[in-house]
Tab-separated table of C-alpha atoms in Angstrom:
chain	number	residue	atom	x	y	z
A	1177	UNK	CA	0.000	0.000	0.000
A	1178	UNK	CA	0.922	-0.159	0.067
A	1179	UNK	CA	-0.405	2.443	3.514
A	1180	UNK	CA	-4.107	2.500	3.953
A	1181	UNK	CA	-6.599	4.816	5.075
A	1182	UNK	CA	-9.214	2.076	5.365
A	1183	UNK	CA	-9.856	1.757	9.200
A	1184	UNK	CA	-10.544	5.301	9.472
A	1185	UNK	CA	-12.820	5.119	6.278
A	1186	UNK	CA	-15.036	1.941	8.120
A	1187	UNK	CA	-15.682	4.198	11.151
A	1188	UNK	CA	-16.882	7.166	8.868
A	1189	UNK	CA	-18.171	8.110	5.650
A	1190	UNK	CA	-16.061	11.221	3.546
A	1191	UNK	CA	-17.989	14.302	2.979
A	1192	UNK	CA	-18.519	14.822	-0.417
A	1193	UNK	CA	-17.368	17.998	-1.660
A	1194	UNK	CA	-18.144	19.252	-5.865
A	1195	UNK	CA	-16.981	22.319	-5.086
A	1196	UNK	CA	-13.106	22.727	-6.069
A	1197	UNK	CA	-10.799	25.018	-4.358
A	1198	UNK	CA	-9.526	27.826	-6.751
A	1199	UNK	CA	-5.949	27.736	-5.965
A	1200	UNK	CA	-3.143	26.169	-3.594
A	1201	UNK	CA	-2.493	28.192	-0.318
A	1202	UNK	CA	0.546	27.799	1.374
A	1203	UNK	CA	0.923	27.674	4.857
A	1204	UNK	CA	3.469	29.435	7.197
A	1205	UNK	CA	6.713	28.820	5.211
A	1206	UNK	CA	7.073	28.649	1.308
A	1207	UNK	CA	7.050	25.626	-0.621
A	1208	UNK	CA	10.908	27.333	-1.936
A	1209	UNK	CA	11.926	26.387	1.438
A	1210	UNK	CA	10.552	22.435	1.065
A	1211	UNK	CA	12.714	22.282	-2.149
A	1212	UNK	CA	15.745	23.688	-0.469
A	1213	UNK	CA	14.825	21.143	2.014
A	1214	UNK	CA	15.097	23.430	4.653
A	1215	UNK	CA	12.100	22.514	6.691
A	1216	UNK	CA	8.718	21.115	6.860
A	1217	UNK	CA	5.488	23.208	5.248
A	1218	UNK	CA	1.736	22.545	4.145
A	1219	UNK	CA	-0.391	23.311	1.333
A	1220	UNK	CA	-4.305	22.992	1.933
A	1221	UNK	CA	-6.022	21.233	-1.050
A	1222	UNK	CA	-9.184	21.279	0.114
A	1223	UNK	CA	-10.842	18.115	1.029
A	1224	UNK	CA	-9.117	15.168	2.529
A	1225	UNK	CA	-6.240	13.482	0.791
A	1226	UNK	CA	-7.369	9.746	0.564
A	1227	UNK	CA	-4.217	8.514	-2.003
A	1228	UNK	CA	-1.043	9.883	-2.945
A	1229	UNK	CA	1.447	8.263	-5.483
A	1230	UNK	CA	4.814	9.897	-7.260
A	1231	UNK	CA	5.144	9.229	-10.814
A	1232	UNK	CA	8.198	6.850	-11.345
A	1233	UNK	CA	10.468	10.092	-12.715
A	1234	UNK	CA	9.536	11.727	-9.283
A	1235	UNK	CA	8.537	14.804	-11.563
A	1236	UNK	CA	4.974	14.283	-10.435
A	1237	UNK	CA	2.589	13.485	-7.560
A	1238	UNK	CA	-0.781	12.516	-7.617
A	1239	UNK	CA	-3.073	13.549	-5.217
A	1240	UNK	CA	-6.413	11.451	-4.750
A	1241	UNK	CA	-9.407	13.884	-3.017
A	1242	UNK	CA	-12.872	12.394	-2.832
A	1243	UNK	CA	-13.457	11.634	-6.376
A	1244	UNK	CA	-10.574	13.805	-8.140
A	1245	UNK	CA	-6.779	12.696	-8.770
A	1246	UNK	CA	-5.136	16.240	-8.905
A	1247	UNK	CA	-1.599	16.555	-10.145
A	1248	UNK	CA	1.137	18.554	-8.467
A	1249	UNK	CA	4.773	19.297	-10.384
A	1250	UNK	CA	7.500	18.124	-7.478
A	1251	UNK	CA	8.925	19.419	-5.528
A	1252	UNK	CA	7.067	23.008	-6.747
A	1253	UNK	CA	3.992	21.892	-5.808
A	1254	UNK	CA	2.820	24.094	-8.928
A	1255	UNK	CA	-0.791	22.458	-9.754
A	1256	UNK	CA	-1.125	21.134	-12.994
A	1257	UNK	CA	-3.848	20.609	-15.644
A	1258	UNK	CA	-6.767	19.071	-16.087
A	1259	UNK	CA	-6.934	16.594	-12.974
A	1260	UNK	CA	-8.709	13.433	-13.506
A	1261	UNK	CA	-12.530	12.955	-12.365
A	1262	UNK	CA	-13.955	9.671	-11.549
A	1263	UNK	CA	-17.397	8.585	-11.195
A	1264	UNK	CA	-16.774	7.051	-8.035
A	1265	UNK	CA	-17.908	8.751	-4.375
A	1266	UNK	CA	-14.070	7.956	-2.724
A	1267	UNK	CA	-10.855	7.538	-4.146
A	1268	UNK	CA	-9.070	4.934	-1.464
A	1269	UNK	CA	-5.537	4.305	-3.197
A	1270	UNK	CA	-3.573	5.562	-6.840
A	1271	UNK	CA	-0.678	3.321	-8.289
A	1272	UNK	CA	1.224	3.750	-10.975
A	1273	UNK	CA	2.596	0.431	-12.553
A	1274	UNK	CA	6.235	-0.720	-12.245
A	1275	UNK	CA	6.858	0.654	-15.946
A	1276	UNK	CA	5.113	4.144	-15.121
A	1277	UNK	CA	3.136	3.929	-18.153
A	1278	UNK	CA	-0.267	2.393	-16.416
A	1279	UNK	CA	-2.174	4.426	-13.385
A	1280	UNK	CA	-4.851	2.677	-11.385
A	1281	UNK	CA	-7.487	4.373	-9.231
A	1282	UNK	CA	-9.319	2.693	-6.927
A	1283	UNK	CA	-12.442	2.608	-4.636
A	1284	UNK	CA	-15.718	2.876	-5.161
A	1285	UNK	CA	-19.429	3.874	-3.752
A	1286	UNK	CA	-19.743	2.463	0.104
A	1287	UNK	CA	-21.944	-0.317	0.419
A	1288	UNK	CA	-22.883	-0.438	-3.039
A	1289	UNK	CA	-19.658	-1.101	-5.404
A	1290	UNK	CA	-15.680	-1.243	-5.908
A	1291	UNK	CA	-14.449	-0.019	-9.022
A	1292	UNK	CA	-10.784	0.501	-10.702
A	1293	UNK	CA	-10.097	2.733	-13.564
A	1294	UNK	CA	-7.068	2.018	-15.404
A	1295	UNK	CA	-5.386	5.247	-17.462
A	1296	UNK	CA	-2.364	5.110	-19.879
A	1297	UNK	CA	0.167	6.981	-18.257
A	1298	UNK	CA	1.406	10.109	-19.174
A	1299	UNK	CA	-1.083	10.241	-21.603
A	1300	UNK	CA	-3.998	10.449	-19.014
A	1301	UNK	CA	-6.244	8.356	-21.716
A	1302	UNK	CA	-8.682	6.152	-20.109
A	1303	UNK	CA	-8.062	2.327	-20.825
A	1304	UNK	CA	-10.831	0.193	-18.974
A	1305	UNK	CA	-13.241	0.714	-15.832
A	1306	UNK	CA	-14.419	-2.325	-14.111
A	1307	UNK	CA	-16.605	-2.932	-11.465
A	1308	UNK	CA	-15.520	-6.212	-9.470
A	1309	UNK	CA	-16.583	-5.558	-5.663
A	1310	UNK	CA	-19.907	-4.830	-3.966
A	1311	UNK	CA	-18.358	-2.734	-1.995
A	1312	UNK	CA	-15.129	-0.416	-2.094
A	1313	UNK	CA	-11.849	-1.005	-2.869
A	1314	UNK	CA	-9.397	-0.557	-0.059
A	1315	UNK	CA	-6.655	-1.168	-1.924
A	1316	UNK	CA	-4.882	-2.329	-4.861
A	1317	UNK	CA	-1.164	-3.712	-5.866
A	1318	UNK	CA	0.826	-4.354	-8.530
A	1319	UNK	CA	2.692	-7.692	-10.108
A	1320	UNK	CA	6.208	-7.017	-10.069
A	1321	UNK	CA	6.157	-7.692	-14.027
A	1322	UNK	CA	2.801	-5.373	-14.481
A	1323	UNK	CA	1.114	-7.497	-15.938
A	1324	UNK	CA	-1.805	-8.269	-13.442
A	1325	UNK	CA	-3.244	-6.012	-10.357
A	1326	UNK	CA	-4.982	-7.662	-7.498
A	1327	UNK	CA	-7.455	-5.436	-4.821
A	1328	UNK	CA	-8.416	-5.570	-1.735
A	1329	UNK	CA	-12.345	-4.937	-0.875
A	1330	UNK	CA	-14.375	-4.394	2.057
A	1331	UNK	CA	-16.973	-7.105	0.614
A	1332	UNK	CA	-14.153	-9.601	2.333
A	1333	UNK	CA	-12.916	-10.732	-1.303
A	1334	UNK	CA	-9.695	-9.865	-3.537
A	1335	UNK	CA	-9.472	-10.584	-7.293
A	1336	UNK	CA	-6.566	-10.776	-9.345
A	1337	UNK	CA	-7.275	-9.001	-13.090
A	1338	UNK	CA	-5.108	-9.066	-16.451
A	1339	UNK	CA	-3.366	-5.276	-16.502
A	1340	UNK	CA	-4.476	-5.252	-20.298
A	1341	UNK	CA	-8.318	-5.114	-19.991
A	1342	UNK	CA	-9.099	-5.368	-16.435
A	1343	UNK	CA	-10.639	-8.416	-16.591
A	1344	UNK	CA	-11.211	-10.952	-13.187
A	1345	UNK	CA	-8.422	-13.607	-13.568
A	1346	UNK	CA	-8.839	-15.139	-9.941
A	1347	UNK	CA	-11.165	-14.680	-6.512
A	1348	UNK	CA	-9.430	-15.073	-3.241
A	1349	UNK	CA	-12.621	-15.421	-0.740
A	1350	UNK	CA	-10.336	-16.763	2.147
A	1351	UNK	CA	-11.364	-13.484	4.818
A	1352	UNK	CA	-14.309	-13.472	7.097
A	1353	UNK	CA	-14.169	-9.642	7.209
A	1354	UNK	CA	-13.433	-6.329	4.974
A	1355	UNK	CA	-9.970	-6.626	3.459
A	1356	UNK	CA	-7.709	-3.306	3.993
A	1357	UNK	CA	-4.764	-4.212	2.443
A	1358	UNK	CA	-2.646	-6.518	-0.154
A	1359	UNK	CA	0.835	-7.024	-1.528
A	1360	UNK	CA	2.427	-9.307	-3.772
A	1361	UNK	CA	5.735	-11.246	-3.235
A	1362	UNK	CA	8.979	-10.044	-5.005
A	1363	UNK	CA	8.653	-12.940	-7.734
A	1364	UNK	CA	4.833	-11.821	-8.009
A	1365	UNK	CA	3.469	-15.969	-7.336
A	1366	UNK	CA	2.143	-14.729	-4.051
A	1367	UNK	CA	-0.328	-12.588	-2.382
A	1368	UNK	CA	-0.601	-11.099	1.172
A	1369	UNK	CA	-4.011	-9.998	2.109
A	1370	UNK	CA	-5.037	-9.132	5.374
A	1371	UNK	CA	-7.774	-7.006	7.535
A	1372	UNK	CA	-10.420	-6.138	10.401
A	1373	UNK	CA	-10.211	-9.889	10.996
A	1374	UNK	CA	-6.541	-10.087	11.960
A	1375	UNK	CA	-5.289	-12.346	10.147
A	1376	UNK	CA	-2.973	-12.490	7.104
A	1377	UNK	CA	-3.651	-14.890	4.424
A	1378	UNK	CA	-1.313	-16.018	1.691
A	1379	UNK	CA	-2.897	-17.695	-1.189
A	1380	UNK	CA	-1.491	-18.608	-4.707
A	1381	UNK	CA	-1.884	-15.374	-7.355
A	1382	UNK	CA	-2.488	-17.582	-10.393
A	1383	UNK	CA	-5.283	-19.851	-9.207
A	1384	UNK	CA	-6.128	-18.467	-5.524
A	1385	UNK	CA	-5.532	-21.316	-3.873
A	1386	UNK	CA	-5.091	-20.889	0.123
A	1387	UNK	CA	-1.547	-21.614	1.088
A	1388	UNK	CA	-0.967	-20.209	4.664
A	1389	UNK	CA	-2.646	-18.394	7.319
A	1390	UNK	CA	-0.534	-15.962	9.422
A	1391	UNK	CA	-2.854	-15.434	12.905
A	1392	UNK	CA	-0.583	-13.251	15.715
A	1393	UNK	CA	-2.309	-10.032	15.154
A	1394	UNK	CA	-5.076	-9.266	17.806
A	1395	UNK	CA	-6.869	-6.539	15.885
A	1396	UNK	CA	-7.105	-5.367	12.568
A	1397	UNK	CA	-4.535	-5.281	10.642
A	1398	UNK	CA	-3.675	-1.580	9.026
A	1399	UNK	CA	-0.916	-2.557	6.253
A	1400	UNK	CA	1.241	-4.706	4.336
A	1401	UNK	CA	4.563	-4.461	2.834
A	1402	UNK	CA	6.890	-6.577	0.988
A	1403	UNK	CA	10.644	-6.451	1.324
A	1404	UNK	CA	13.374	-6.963	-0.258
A	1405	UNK	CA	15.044	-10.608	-0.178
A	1406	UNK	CA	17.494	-10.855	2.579
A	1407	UNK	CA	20.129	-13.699	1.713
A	1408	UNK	CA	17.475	-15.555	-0.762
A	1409	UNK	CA	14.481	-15.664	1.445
A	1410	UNK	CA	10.744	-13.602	1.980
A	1411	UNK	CA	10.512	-10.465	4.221
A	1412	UNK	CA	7.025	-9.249	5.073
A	1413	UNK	CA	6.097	-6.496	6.900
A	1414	UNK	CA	2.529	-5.953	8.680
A	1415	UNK	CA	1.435	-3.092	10.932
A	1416	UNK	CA	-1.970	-3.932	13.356
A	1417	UNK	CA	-4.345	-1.892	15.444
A	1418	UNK	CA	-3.160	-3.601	18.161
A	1419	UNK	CA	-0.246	-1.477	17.874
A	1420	UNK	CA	2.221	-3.683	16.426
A	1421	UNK	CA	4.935	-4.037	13.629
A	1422	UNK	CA	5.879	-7.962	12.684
A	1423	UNK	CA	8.312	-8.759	10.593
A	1424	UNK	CA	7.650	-12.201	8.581
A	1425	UNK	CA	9.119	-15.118	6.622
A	1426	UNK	CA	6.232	-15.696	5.181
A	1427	UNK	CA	7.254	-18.773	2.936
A	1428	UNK	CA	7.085	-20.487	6.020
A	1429	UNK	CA	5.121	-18.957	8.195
A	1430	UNK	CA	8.010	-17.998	10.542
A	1431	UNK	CA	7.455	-14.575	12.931
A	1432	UNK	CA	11.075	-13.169	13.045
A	1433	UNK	CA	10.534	-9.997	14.870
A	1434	UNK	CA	7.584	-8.342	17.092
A	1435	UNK	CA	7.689	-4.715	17.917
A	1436	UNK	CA	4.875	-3.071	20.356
A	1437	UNK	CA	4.267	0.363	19.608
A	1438	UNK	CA	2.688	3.263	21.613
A	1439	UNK	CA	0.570	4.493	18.679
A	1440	UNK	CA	-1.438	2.286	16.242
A	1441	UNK	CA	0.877	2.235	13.323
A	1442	UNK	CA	-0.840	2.240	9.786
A	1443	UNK	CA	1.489	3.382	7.027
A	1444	UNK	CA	4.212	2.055	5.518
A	1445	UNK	CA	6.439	3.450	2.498
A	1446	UNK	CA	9.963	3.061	1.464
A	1447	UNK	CA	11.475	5.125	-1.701
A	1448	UNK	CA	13.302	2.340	-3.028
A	1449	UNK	CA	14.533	-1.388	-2.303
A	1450	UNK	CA	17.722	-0.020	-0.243
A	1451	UNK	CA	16.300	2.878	1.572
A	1452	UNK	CA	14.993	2.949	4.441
A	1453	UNK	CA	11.150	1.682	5.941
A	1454	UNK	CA	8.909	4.270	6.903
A	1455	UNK	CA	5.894	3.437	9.440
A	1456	UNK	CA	3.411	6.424	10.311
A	1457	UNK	CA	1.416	6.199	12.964
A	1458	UNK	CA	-2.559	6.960	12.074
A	1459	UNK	CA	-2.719	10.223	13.993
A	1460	UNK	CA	0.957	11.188	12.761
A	1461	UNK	CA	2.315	11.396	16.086
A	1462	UNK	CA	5.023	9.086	15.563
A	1463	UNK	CA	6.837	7.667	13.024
A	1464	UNK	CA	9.782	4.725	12.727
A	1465	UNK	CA	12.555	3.957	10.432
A	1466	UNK	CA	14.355	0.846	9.702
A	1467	UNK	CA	17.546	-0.689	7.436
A	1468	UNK	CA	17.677	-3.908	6.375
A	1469	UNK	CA	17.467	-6.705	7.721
A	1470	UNK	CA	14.700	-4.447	9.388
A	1471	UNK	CA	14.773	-5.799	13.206
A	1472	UNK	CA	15.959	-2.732	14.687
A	1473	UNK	CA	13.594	0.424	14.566
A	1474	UNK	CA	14.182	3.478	15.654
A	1475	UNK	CA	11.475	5.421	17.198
A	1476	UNK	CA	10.770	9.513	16.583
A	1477	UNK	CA	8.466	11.538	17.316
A	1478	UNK	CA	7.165	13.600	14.485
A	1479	UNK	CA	8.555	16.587	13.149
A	1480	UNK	CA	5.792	18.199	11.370
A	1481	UNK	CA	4.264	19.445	14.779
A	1482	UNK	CA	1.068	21.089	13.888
A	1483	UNK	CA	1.104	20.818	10.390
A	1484	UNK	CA	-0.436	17.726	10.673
A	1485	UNK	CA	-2.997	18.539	13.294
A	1486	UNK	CA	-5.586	15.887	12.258
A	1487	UNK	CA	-5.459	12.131	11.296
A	1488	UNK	CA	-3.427	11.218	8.444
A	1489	UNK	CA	-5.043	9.340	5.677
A	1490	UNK	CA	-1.957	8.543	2.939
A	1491	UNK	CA	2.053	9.258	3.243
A	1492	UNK	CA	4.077	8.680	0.175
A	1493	UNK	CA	7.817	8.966	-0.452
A	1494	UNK	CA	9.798	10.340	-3.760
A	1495	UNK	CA	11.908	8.277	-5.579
A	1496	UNK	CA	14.823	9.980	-4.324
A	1497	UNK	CA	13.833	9.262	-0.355
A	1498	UNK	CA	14.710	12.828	0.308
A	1499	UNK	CA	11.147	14.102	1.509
A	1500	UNK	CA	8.128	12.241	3.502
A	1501	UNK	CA	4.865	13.382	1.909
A	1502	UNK	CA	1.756	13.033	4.559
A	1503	UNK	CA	-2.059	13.252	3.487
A	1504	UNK	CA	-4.354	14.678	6.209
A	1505	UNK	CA	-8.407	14.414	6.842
A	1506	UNK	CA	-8.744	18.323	6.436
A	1507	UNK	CA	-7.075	18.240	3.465
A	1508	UNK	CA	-3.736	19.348	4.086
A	1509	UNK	CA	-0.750	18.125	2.082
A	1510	UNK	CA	2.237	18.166	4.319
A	1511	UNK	CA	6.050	17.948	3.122
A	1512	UNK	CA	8.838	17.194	5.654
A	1513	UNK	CA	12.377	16.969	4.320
A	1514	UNK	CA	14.021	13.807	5.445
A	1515	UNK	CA	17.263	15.693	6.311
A	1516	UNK	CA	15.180	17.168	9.694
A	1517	UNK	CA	14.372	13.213	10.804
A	1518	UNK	CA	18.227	11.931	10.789
């Protein structure tokens, strides 16, 4: 999720907003200072940043609001034109495929359907909508090869679809409640799925066939995240509301590391396969970082003081790993240079 707002969507519904601010305002210190990476600053967008994805070049991040995906030149913040509008009521998550050249939006109308749109990428040209929940889409992920997507719905089922046309491939129906999160493995033969009924489930992408269930979370569980091999073998990562990181080999089902938090931890993003792991905490009070092989973390409290003064619904990271981009409820975008944090 990669990082998911879905726990905070399940206890409320998103105002609706058709009304689109006229312009960016920035807040306290300029967005010149964010690109000197001098310090942290905030522009308000308007309504509450659900999604946020850079575009592979890290010239670009997308900005999911409701039922818009607005675009944002980085790191000038300068909006650009025309953003993209969906006929969808909330926009949960926005990838862009491992090529950059495909961009999936997902989510859907609550209690009523999931949908994913699928645009060619630069190009902004609409490929295929489908409709394969009844009920939102929490989340979606990539293949490694990008050449199937699988999502993650709160009508407790994920599907695996062909990346050309969208089309249902597979049906994983292996959780009991909604499903907030999924990832792939790195050779893309396995899925991670996982949810408000604490368990993680790993079933075959090709057929979905059940393989393993991974049960030591004692509340939902917030997020997902696949790791790099370390010395030929599987690293997962999985944040839970119980307030707890676990680090995985999930091939066989091992728990390698458990680390209790003070804060429920529900975001995770890392730049690239050797920087760092980032974990947010849901109110944005805390955050951790970790190196491979990912069993030491290092606890900090947040930086971006009351720039973030409300729950935080999306983080993201550039490329480059140089800047930790947060999504708020009141619809504040919120930059912190990664140079403050070290």
């Amino acid at each position: 999720m990669t990082g998911t707002i879905a726990q905070l969507l399940l206890r409320r519904r998103l105002p609706i907003r058709a009304v689109r601010p006229s312009r960016l305002i920035v807040v306290g210190l300029t967005m010149m200072a964010v690109a000197a990476n001098l310090c942290a600053a905030s522009i308000d967008v308007g309504l509450p940043v659900t999604a946020l994805a850079f575009s592979t070049d890290g010239n670009e991040l997308l900005v999911g609001c409701t039922n818009q995906v607005r675009r944002y030149g980085w790191p000038s913040l300068t909006e650009l034109e025309p953003l993209l509008q969906l006929e969808m009521l909330q926009i949960n998550t926005v990838r862009l495929s491992p090529d950059g050249r495909k961009l999936l939006v997902a989510g859907g109308d609550p209690s009523e359907a999931g949908a994913v749109h699928c645009y060619a990428w630069p190009q902004r040209t609409r490929l295929y909508s489908v409709e394969l929940h009844r009920d939102v889409v929490y989340a979606v992920a990539w293949s490694p090869d990008g050449t199937h997507w699988a999502t993650a719905s709160a009508d407790v089922e994920c599907k695996v679809a062909d990346a050309d046309n969208g089309q249902p491939i597979t049906t994983f129906r292996g959780h009991s409640r909604p499903v907030l999160t999924i990832a792939y493995s790195t050779d893309g033969a396995t899925l991670a799925s996982a949810g408000v009924d604490q368990t993680i489930q790993l079933w075959n992408a090709r057929d979905g066939q059940h393989i393993r269930t991974l049960n030591n979370h004692v509340n939902s569980v917030t997020a997902l995240w696949t790791l790099p091999n370390l010395n030929g073998r599987e690293r997962l990562l999985s944040s839970g509301k119980d307030r707890t990181l676990r680090l995985w080999e999930p091939t066989i089902g091992r728990l390698i590391r458990f680390e209790r938090l003070d804060a429920i931890p529900a975001f995770v993003a890392q730049a690239n396969s050797t920087s760092p792991v980032f974990v947010v905490t849901q109110a944005g009070e805390q955050f951790m970082t970790a190196n491979a092989p990912w069993t030491r973390w290092e606890r900090r409290e947040a930086p971006w003081g009351s720039e973030a003064s409300s729950p935080i619904y999306s983080i993201a990271l550039p490329p480059n790993g140089k800047q930790l981009v947060l999504g708020t409820a009141v619809g504040r975008l919120v930059v912190v240079p990664l140079e403050d944090v070290h």
